[in-house]
PDB file of C-alpha atoms in Angstrom:
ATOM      1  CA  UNK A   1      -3.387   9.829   1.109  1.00 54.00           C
ATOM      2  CA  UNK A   2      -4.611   9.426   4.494  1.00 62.00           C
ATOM      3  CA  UNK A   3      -8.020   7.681   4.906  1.00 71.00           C
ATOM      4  CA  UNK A   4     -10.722   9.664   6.793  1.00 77.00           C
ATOM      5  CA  UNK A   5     -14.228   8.623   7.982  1.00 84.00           C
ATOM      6  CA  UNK A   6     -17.158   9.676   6.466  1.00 83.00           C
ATOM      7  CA  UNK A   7     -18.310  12.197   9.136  1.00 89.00           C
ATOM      8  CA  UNK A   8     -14.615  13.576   8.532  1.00 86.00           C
ATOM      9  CA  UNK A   9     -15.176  13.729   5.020  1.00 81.00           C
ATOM     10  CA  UNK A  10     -18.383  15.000   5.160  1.00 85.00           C
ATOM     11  CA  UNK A  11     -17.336  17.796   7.438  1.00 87.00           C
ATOM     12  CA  UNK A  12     -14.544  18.788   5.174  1.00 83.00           C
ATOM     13  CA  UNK A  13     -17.526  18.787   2.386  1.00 83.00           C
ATOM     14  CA  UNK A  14     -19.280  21.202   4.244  1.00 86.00           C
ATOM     15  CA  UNK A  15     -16.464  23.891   5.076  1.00 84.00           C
ATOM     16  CA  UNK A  16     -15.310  23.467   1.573  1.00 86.00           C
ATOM     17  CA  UNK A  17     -19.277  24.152   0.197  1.00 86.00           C
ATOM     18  CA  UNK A  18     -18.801  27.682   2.185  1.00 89.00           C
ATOM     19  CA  UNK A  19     -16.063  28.990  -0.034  1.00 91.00           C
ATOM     20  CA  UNK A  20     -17.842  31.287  -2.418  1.00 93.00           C
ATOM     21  CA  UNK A  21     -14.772  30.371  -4.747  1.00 95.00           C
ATOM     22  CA  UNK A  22     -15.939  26.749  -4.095  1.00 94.00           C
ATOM     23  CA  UNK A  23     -19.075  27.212  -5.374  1.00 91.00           C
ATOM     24  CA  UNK A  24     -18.558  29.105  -8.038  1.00 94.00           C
ATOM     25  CA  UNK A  25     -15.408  27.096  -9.427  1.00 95.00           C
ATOM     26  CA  UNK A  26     -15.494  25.555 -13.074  1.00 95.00           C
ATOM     27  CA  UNK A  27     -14.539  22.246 -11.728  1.00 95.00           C
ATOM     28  CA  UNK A  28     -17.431  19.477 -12.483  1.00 93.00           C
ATOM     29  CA  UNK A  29     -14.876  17.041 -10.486  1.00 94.00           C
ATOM     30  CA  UNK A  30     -13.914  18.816  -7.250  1.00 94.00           C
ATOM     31  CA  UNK A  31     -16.014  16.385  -5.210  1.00 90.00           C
ATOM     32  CA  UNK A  32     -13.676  14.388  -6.622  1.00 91.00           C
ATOM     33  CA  UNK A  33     -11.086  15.531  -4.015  1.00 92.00           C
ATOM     34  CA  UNK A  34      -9.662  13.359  -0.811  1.00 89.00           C
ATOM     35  CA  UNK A  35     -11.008   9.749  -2.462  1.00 89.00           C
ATOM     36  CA  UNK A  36      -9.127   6.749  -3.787  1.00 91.00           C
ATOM     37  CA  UNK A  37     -11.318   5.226  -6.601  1.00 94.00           C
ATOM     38  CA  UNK A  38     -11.160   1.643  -7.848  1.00 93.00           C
ATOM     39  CA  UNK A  39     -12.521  -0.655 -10.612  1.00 90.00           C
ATOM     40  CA  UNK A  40     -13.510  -4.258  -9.574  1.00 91.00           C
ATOM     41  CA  UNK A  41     -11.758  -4.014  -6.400  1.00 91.00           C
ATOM     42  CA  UNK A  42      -8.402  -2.660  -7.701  1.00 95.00           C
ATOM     43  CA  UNK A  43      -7.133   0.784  -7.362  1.00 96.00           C
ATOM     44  CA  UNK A  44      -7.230   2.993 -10.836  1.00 96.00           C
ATOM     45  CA  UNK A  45      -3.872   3.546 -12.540  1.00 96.00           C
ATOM     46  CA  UNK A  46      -2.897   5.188 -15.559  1.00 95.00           C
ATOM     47  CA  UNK A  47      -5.039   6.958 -18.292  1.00 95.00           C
ATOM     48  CA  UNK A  48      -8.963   6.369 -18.566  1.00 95.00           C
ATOM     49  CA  UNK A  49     -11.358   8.205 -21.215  1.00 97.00           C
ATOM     50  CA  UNK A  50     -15.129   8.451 -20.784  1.00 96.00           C
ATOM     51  CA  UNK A  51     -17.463  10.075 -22.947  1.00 98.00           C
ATOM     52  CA  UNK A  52     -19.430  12.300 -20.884  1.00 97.00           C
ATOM     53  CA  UNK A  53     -21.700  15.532 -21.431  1.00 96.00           C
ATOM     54  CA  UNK A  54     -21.216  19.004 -19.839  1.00 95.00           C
ATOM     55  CA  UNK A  55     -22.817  18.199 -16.859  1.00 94.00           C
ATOM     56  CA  UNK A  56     -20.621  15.589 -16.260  1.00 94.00           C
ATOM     57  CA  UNK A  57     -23.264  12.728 -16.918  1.00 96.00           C
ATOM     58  CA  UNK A  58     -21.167   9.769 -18.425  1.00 95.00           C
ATOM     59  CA  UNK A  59     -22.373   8.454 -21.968  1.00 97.00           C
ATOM     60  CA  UNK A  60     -25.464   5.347 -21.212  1.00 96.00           C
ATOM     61  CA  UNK A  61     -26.248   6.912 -17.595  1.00 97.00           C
ATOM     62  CA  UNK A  62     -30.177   8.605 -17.324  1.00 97.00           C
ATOM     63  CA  UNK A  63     -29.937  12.188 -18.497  1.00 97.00           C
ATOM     64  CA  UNK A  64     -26.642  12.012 -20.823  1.00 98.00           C
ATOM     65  CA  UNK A  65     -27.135  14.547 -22.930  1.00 97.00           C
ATOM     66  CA  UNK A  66     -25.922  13.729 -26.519  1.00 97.00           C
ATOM     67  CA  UNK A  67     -25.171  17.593 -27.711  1.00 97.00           C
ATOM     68  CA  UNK A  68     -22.789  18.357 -25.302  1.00 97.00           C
ATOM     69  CA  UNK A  69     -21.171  14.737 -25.226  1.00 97.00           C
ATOM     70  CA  UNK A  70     -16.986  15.329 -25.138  1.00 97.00           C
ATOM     71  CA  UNK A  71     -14.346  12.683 -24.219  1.00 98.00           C
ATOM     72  CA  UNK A  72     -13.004  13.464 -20.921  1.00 98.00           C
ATOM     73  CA  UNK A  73      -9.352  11.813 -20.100  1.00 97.00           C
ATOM     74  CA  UNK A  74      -8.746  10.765 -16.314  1.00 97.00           C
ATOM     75  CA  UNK A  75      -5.363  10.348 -15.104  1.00 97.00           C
ATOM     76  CA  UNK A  76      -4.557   7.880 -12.257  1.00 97.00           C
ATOM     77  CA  UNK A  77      -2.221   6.813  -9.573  1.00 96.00           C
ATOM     78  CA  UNK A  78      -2.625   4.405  -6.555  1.00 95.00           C
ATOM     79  CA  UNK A  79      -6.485   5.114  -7.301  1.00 95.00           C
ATOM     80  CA  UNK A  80      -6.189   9.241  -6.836  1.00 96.00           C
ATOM     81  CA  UNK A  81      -6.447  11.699  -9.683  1.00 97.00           C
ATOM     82  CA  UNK A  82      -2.887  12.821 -10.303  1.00 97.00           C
ATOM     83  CA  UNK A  83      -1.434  14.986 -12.890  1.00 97.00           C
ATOM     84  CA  UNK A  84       2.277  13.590 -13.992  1.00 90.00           C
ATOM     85  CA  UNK A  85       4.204  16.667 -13.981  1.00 82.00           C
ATOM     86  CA  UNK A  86       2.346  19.432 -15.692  1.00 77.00           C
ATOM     87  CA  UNK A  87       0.234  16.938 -17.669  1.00 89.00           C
ATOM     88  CA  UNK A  88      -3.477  16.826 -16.310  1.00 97.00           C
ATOM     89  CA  UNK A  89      -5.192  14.815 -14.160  1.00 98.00           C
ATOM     90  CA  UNK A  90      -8.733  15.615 -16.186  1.00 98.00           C
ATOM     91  CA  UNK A  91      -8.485  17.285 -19.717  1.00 97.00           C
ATOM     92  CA  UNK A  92     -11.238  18.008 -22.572  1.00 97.00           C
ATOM     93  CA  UNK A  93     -11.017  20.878 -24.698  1.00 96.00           C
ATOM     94  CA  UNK A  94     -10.719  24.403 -23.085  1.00 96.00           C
ATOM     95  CA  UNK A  95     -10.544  22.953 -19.996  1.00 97.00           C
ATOM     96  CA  UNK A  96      -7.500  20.911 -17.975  1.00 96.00           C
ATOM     97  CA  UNK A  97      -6.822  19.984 -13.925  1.00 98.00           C
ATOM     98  CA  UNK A  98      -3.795  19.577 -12.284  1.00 97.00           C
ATOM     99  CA  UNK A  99      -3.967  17.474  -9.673  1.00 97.00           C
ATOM    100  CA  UNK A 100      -1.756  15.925  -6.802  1.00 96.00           C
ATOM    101  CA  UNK A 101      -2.509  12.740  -5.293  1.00 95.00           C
ATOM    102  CA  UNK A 102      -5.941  13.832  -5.079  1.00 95.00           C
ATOM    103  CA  UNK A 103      -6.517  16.807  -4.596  1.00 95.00           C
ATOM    104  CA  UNK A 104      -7.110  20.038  -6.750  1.00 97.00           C
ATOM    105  CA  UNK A 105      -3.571  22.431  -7.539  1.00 96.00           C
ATOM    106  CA  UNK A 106      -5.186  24.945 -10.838  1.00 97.00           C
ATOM    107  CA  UNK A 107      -8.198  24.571 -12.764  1.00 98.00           C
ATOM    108  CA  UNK A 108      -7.830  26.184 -16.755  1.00 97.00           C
ATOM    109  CA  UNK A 109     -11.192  26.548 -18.012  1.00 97.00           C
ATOM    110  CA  UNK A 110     -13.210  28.404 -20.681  1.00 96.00           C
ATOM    111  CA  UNK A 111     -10.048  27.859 -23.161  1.00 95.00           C
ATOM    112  CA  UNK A 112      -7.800  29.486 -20.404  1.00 94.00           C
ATOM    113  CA  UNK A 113     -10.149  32.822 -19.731  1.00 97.00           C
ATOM    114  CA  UNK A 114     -10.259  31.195 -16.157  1.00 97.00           C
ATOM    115  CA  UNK A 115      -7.521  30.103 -14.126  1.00 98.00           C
ATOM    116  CA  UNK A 116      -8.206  28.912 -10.585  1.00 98.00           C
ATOM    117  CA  UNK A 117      -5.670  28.398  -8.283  1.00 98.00           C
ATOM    118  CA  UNK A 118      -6.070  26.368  -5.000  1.00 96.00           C
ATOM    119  CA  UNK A 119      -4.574  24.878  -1.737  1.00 94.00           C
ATOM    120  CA  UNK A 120      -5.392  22.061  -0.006  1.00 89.00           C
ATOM    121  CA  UNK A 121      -8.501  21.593  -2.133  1.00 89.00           C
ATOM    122  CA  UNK A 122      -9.852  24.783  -1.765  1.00 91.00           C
ATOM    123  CA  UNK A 123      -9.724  27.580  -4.353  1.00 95.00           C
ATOM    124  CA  UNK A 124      -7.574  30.579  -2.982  1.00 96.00           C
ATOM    125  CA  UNK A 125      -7.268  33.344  -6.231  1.00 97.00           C
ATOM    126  CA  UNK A 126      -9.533  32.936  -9.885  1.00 97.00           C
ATOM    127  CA  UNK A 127      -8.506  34.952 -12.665  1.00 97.00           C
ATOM    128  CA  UNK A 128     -10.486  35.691 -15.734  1.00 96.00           C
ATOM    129  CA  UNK A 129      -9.186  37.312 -18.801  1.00 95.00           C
TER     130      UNK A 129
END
């Protein structure tokens, strides 16, 4: 992944945020997109699992709520959320991510009663059934 400055990031943040399919996507994690992310100085790799609530709030932080706690499972390579193959980048249940190096591919959500599909980090078609 290539590195870009902030003000390049944050102007990609704002074109993205005026996609109504943006906006409106089931994704908790699409800010997620176009970032390495490491733990004690080294890049993430392989599988982590955090308990977090439907908001996205991870178990201990202010405002976790308990009744919608769920383990989510995080998939890493070189630091970016990656899916290997068709296996997800970020899975709990009803809802999975596929991922490449970092940026968003199809979002299955709502037990698979919404299917995004997206390019270059931007959602292009959403089906519901």
């Amino acid at each position: 992944m290539d590195e870009m400055t902030y003000e390049e990031f944050q102007e990609l943040m704002q074109k993205m945020e005026e996609n109504p399919l943006f906006k409106a996507s089931e994704s908790l994690h699409k800010y997620y997109q176009f970032r390495q992310f490491d733990e004690n100085g080294k890049l993430m790799e392989g599988q982590i699992v955090r308990i977090e609530d439907a908001k996205g709030t991870i178990s201990g932080e202010p405002g976790f709520d308990q009744s919608t706690s769920r383990p989510v499972i995080y998939n890493f390579t070189n630091g970016c959320l990656n899916s290997d193959g068709d296996n997800p980048a970020i899975q709990y249940e009803g809802h999975y991510e596929i991922w490449r190096m970092g940026i968003i591919e199809k979002v299955w959500a709502k037990g698979g009663k919404i299917i995004e599909y997206w390019e270059d980090g931007v959602p292009v078609k959403v089906d519901r059934f």
